[in-house]
Coordinates of C-alpha atoms in Angstrom, one line a residue:
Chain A
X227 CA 76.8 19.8 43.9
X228 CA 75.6 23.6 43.6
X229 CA 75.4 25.3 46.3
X230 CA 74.4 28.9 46.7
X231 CA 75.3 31.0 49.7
X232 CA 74.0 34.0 50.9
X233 CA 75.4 36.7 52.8
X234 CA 74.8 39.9 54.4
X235 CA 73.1 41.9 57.4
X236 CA 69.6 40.5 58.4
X237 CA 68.5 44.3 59.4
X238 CA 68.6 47.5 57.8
X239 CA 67.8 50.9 59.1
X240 CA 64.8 52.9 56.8
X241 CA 66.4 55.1 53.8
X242 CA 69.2 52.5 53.8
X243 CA 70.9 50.2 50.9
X244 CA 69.9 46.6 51.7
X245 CA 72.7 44.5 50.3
X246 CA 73.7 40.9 49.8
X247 CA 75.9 38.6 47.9
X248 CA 75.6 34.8 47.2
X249 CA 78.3 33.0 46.6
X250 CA 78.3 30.5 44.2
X251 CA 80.2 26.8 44.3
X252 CA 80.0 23.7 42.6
X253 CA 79.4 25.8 39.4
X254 CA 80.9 28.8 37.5
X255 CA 79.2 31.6 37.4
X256 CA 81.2 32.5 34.1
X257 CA 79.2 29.2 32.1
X258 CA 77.4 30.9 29.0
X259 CA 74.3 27.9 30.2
X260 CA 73.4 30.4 33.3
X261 CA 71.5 33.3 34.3
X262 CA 71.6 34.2 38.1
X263 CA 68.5 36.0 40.3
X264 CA 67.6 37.4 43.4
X265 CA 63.9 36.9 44.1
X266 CA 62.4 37.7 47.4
X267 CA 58.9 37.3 49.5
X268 CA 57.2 38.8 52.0
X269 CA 56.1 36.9 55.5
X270 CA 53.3 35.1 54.5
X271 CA 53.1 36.3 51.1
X272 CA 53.7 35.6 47.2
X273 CA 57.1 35.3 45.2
X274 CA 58.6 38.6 43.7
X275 CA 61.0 38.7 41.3
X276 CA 63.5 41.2 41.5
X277 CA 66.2 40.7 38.9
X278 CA 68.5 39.0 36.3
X279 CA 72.0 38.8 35.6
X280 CA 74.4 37.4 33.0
X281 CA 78.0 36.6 33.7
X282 CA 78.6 39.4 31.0
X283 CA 77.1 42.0 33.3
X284 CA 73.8 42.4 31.1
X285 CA 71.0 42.6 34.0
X286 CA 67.1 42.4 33.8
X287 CA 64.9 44.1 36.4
X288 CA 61.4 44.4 37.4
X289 CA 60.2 47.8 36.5
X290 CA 58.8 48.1 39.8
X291 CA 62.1 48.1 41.9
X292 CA 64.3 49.5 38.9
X293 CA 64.8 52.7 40.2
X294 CA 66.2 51.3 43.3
X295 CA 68.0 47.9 42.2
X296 CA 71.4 47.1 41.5
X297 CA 72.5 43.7 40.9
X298 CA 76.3 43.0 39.6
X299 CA 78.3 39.9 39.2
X300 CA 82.5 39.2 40.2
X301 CA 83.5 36.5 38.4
X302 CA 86.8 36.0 40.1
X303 CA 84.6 35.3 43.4
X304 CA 82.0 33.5 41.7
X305 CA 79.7 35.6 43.6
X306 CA 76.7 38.1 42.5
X307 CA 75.2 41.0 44.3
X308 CA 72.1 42.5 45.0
X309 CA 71.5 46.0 46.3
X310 CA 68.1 47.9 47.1
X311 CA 68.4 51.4 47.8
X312 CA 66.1 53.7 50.2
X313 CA 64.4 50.4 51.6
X314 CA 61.0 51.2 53.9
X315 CA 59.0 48.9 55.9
X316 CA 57.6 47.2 52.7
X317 CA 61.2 45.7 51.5
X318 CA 61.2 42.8 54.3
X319 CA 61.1 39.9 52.9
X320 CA 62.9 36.5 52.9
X321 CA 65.3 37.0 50.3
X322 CA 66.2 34.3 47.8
X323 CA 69.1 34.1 45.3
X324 CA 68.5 31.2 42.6
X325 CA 70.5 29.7 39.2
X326 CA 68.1 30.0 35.8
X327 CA 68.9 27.0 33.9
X328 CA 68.9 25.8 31.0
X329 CA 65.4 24.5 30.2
X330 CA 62.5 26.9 30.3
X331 CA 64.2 30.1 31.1
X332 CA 63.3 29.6 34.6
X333 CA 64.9 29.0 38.3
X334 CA 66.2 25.3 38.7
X335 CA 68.3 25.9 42.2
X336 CA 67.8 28.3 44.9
X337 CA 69.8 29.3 47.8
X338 CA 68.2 28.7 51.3
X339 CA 66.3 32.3 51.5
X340 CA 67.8 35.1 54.1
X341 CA 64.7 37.2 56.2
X342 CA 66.0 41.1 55.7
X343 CA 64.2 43.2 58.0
X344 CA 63.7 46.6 57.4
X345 CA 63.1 48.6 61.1
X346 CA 65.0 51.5 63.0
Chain B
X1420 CA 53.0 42.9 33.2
X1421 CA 51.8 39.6 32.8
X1422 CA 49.2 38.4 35.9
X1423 CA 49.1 34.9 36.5
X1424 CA 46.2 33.7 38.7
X1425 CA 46.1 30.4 40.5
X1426 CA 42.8 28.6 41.3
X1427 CA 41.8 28.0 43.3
X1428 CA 44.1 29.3 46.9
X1429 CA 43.6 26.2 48.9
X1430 CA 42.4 23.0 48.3
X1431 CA 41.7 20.4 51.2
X1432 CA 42.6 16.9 50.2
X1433 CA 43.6 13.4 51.5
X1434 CA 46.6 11.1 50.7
X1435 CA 46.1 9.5 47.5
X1436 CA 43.9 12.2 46.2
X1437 CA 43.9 13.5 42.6
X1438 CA 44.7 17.0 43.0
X1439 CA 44.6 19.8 39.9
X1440 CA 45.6 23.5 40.1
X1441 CA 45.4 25.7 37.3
X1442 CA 47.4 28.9 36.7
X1443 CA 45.9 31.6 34.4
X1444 CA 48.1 34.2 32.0
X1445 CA 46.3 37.7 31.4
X1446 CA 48.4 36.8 27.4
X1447 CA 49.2 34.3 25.7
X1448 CA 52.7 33.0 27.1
X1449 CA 52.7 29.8 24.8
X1450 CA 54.6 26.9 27.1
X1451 CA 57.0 29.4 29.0
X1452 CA 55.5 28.2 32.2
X1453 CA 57.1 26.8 35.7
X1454 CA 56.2 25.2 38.8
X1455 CA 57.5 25.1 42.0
X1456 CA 56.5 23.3 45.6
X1457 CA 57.6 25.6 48.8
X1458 CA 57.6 24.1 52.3
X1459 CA 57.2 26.2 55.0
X1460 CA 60.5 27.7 55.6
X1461 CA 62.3 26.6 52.8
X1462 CA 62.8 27.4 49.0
X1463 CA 60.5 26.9 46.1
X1464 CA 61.6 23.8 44.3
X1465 CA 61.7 23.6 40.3
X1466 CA 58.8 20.8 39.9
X1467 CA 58.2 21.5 35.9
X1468 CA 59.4 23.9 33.6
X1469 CA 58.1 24.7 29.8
X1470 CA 54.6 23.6 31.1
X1471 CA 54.9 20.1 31.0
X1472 CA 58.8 18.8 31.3
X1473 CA 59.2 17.1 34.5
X1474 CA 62.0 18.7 36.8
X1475 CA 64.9 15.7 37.0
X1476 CA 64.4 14.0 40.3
X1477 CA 60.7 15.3 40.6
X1478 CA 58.5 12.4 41.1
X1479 CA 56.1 11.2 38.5
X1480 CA 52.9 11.6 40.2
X1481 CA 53.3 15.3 39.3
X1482 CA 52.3 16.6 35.7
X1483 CA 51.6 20.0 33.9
X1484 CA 49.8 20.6 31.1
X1485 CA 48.5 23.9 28.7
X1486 CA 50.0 26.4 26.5
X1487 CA 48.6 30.0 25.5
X1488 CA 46.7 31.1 28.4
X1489 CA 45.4 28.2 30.5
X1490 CA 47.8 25.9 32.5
X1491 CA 47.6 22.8 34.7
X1492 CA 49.3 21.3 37.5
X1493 CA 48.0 17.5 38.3
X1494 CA 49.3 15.4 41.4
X1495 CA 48.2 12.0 40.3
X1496 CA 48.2 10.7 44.0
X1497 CA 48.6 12.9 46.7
X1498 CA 51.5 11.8 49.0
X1499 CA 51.8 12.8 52.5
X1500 CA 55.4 15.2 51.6
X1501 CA 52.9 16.6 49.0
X1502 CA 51.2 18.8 51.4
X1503 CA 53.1 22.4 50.4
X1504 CA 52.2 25.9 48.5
X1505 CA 52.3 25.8 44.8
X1506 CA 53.3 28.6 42.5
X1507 CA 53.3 29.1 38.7
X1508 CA 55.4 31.6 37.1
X1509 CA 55.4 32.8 33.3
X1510 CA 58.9 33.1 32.0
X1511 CA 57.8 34.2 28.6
X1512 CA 58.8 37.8 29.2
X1513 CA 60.2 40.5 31.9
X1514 CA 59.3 41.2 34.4
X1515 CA 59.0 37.6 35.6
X1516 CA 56.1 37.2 37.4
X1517 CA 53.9 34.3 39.6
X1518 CA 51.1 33.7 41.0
X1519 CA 49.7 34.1 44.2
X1520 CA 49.8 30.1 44.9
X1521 CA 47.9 27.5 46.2
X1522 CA 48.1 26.0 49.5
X1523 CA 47.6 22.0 49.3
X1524 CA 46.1 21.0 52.5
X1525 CA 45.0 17.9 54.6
X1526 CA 41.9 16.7 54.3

């Protein structure tokens, strides 16, 4: 069964890299049938999505974090990573790493979402 | 970007209800179109993907429909576990984007 674990700190200063890393099991992250994503929300807010990545290393990002987002894969952890750069107040959010299937290009399992706060 | 709008942002209903949302595309996105169920304090869960293929495991009482611009989510008859935020989300192009969800509530 497919399990996705998070990890990582649950608070980060301002001007700080937020980071995190979810472990995959149950599946290898090396299958050509996957994409993996970080996607994140705000309390009591919408869905954001924040990135794409291959087991190759290609990566998709949303223009609006690009400058600050950095998402890489190990393979011989079965893990990807996310990191966000120079966080502020407006980066806390429940964040939520997810497998894209196979059907419809879209997210078919996500891990149980992590609240990152961002506060000195 | 692509903006996806929900209508409407809450509905009231009551067990055994007929309940439809519709999601809106600002372009055409032709079926490349998902939605999920979230549960406070838990993850979205994949309910139907390319607009109309049900999720395996995803109860039948929940439909989509629509392609292009205009999309519809249909919960034949509402069931208590029902009660949740929707979302749609466009996966025809980057950056992925949802809407802003709907909030099924009781009646």
């Amino acid at each position: 069964q497919l399990q996705l674990q998070k990890s990582g700190p649950g608070l980060v200063k301002p001007s700080e890299t937020l980071s995190l890393t979810c472990t995959v099991s149950g599946a290898s992250i090396s299958s050509s049938t996957y994409y993996w994503g970080w996607i994140r929300q705000p309390p009591g807010k919408g869905l954001e999505w924040i990135g794409t990545i291959y087991y190759s290393g290609s990566t998709y990002y949303n223009p609006s974090l690009k400058s600050r987002v950095t998402i890489s894969v190990d393979t011989s952890n079965n893990q990807f990573s996310l990191n966000l750069s120079s966080v502020t107040a407006a980066d806390t959010a429940v964040y939520y790493c997810a497998r894209r299937g196979s059907g419809g290009r879209v997210f078919d399992y996500w891990g149980q979402g992590t609240l990152v706060t961002v506060s000195s | 970007d692509i903006q996806m709008t929900q209508s409407p942002s809450s509905v009231s209903a009551s067990v055994g209800d007929r309940v439809t949302i519709t999601c809106r595309a600002s372009q055409g996105i032709s079926s490349w179109l998902a939605w999920y169920q979230q549960k406070p304090g838990k993850a979205p869960k994949l309910l139907i993907y390319a607009a109309s293929s049900l999720q395996s495991g995803v109860p039948s009482r929940f439909s989509g429909s629509g392609s292009g611009t205009d999309f519809t989510l249909t919960i034949s008859s509402l069931q208590p576990e029902d009660f949740a935020t929707y979302y749609c989300q466009q996966a025809n192009s980057f950056p992925r984007t949802f809407g802003q969800g709907t909030r099924v509530e009781i009646k």
